[in-house]
Amino acid sequence: MSSSFSRRNFLAAAGSVALLTPVARLLAEKTAISDGSTRPFIPPAGTGSYKPVITPNNASLPWKMVDGVKVFHLVAEPVTHEFAPGLVAECWGYNGRVHGPTIEAVEGDRVRIYATNRLAAPTTVHWHGVLVPSGMDGVGGVSQKAIQPGETFKYEFTLKQHGTFMYHSHHDEMTQMQLGMVGMFIIHPAAPAGPPPDRDYALMLSEWKIEVGARRPDPNEMTDFNVFTFNGRSYPGTAPLLAQVGERVRIRIGNLSTMSHHAIHLHGYNFKVVATDGGEIPVAGQWPETTVHMPTGSTRTIEFTAGEPGDWVMHCHMLHHVMTQMGHTFGNLIGINPEGLDEKIRKFVPGYMTMGDNGMGDMGTMGMKVPPNSLPMVGGPGQYDYITMGGMFTILKVREKLTGDGDPGWYQSPPGTLASPAEETDLKRDGISFEAAVAKMDARTGRLAEVCAPNAPSAAAKLKVTARVKTA
Ligand SMILES: [Cu+2]
């Protein structure tokens, strides 16, 4: 990916592109490729110091100082984007990325942000939560003329606050934001209250509708989204977050999903929500949480100290949001008995096999072929078993010692700290009997009716069902 400033010949080329018809212009556009790599932008020395945030699977937008002004260049353009290995789609983004790179600056900075439009449609850029003069607010029609294809607009303002904000298109919002035209905008404090956190992450939440096998996200979708992302990536495409034991970790989360709020849940720790895009929350107003509610159009910043080492998952707790494309529209087959049915259907559909009668958990391991350019419905192989979550899912990997920024692999639980099959001696010692655990429900009331005797037919039937689940 070339930086925005390496596209020196672009401005000259943009003028000629603008003269073409829309279709010819689309053909003339060079589509950028977004590879989901994380590359930090290290600010030049002596130009305002801050510790850069880490945007997993993305990067920060480079800038340069010109006569005391921090100058950025955003380029709105078509981007071929990989959501996870196996799913690539034609999106719209900024500077060759989906989402756009993170803008970072310092409270008090004068910033000048050029926005070049390489799309075939007009656009604008809105600075979400950033306090700016009205004419710099980037709302098409209200605060400015839209930026036409080939044009470059200039936004300039002084940053009067610090915190976690966002930027996004504010023209034909449904289409442009749903195709990926969003990004994070971090303003570091001029006078920090304390030392910066050891790890400072930025994550943008989004949702998409990509028909199985299609290459273009459908921006007209209103309810039935099927791809859910952290920084434009679905698990197993999401890069893990890393921390060492004892480090202070900050995660800045923004949500610009078209329709959904998200309930972002972190395992392993309690955290506090310390700020929103409206400002910092006074210490007395912060309360401990394990799940942060993320309304669309908002940011929440959470902080905690990494304690217990391990692989701690962080995911949306709205359970369709940890499934991918093929997990949402199945008929409900839970509990049906497919015996006999499969043979009958196979007469008409050779090789037919009923799936989903025991849930979706096995779907990833059945060796089912997925259609070209689509993700299987669930996650990916884990250390011990198949991981039955995908989508808006990532892993916080906390280790006693990390060497570099690479994935440290799976956590190896010390002896005695790993859930494992119960031993016969354990069961005996603690008086755990299998028969007592097979409870019978009263069919009429739905309440627990009795505990089955070991030889009762209903218990035997349940045993058979259990056995079938285990060997499925
Ligand atoms: Cu969600």
PDB file of N, CA, C and O and ligand atoms in Angstrom, residues 228 260-264 316-318 321 392, ligand 1:
ATOM      1  N   PHE A 228     -19.875  -9.528   9.893  1.00  0.00           N
ATOM      2  CA  PHE A 228     -19.683  -8.603  11.013  1.00  0.00           C
ATOM      3  C   PHE A 228     -18.191  -8.479  11.280  1.00  0.00           C
ATOM      4  O   PHE A 228     -17.488  -9.498  11.318  1.00  0.00           O
ATOM      5  N   SER A 260     -26.997  -1.694  13.486  1.00  0.00           N
ATOM      6  CA  SER A 260     -26.925  -2.460  14.741  1.00  0.00           C
ATOM      7  C   SER A 260     -26.087  -1.799  15.818  1.00  0.00           C
ATOM      8  O   SER A 260     -25.053  -1.203  15.539  1.00  0.00           O
ATOM      9  N   HIS A 261     -26.546  -1.971  17.057  1.00  0.00           N
ATOM     10  CA  HIS A 261     -25.699  -1.778  18.210  1.00  0.00           C
ATOM     11  C   HIS A 261     -24.967  -3.093  18.435  1.00  0.00           C
ATOM     12  O   HIS A 261     -25.389  -4.133  17.944  1.00  0.00           O
ATOM     13  N   HIS A 262     -23.894  -3.046  19.184  1.00  0.00           N
ATOM     14  CA  HIS A 262     -23.172  -4.287  19.472  1.00  0.00           C
ATOM     15  C   HIS A 262     -22.863  -4.351  20.958  1.00  0.00           C
ATOM     16  O   HIS A 262     -22.646  -3.322  21.593  1.00  0.00           O
ATOM     17  N   ALA A 263     -22.846  -5.565  21.494  1.00  0.00           N
ATOM     18  CA  ALA A 263     -22.541  -5.792  22.903  1.00  0.00           C
ATOM     19  C   ALA A 263     -21.176  -6.459  22.960  1.00  0.00           C
ATOM     20  O   ALA A 263     -21.056  -7.678  22.816  1.00  0.00           O
ATOM     21  N   ILE A 264     -20.138  -5.649  23.118  1.00  0.00           N
ATOM     22  CA  ILE A 264     -18.774  -6.184  23.013  1.00  0.00           C
ATOM     23  C   ILE A 264     -18.325  -6.694  24.379  1.00  0.00           C
ATOM     24  O   ILE A 264     -18.212  -5.931  25.339  1.00  0.00           O
ATOM     25  N   CYS A 316     -18.686  -9.824  19.935  1.00  0.00           N
ATOM     26  CA  CYS A 316     -20.030  -9.300  20.104  1.00  0.00           C
ATOM     27  C   CYS A 316     -20.881 -10.405  20.721  1.00  0.00           C
ATOM     28  O   CYS A 316     -20.804 -11.569  20.327  1.00  0.00           O
ATOM     29  N   HIS A 317     -21.698 -10.017  21.711  1.00  0.00           N
ATOM     30  CA  HIS A 317     -22.536 -11.015  22.381  1.00  0.00           C
ATOM     31  C   HIS A 317     -23.901 -11.149  21.720  1.00  0.00           C
ATOM     32  O   HIS A 317     -24.771 -11.878  22.209  1.00  0.00           O
ATOM     33  N   MET A 318     -24.131 -10.455  20.611  1.00  0.00           N
ATOM     34  CA  MET A 318     -25.342 -10.687  19.818  1.00  0.00           C
ATOM     35  C   MET A 318     -24.970 -11.833  18.887  1.00  0.00           C
ATOM     36  O   MET A 318     -24.133 -11.690  18.010  1.00  0.00           O
ATOM     37  N   HIS A 321     -23.956 -12.190  15.367  1.00  0.00           N
ATOM     38  CA  HIS A 321     -22.820 -11.369  14.936  1.00  0.00           C
ATOM     39  C   HIS A 321     -21.497 -12.104  15.064  1.00  0.00           C
ATOM     40  O   HIS A 321     -20.458 -11.584  14.687  1.00  0.00           O
ATOM     41  N   MET A 392     -17.615 -11.032  14.322  1.00  0.00           N
ATOM     42  CA  MET A 392     -17.115  -9.971  15.203  1.00  0.00           C
ATOM     43  C   MET A 392     -16.472 -10.617  16.420  1.00  0.00           C
ATOM     44  O   MET A 392     -17.033 -10.656  17.509  1.00  0.00           O
TER      45      MET A 392
HETATM   46 CU    CU B   1     -22.967  -7.255  17.321  1.00  0.00          CU
END
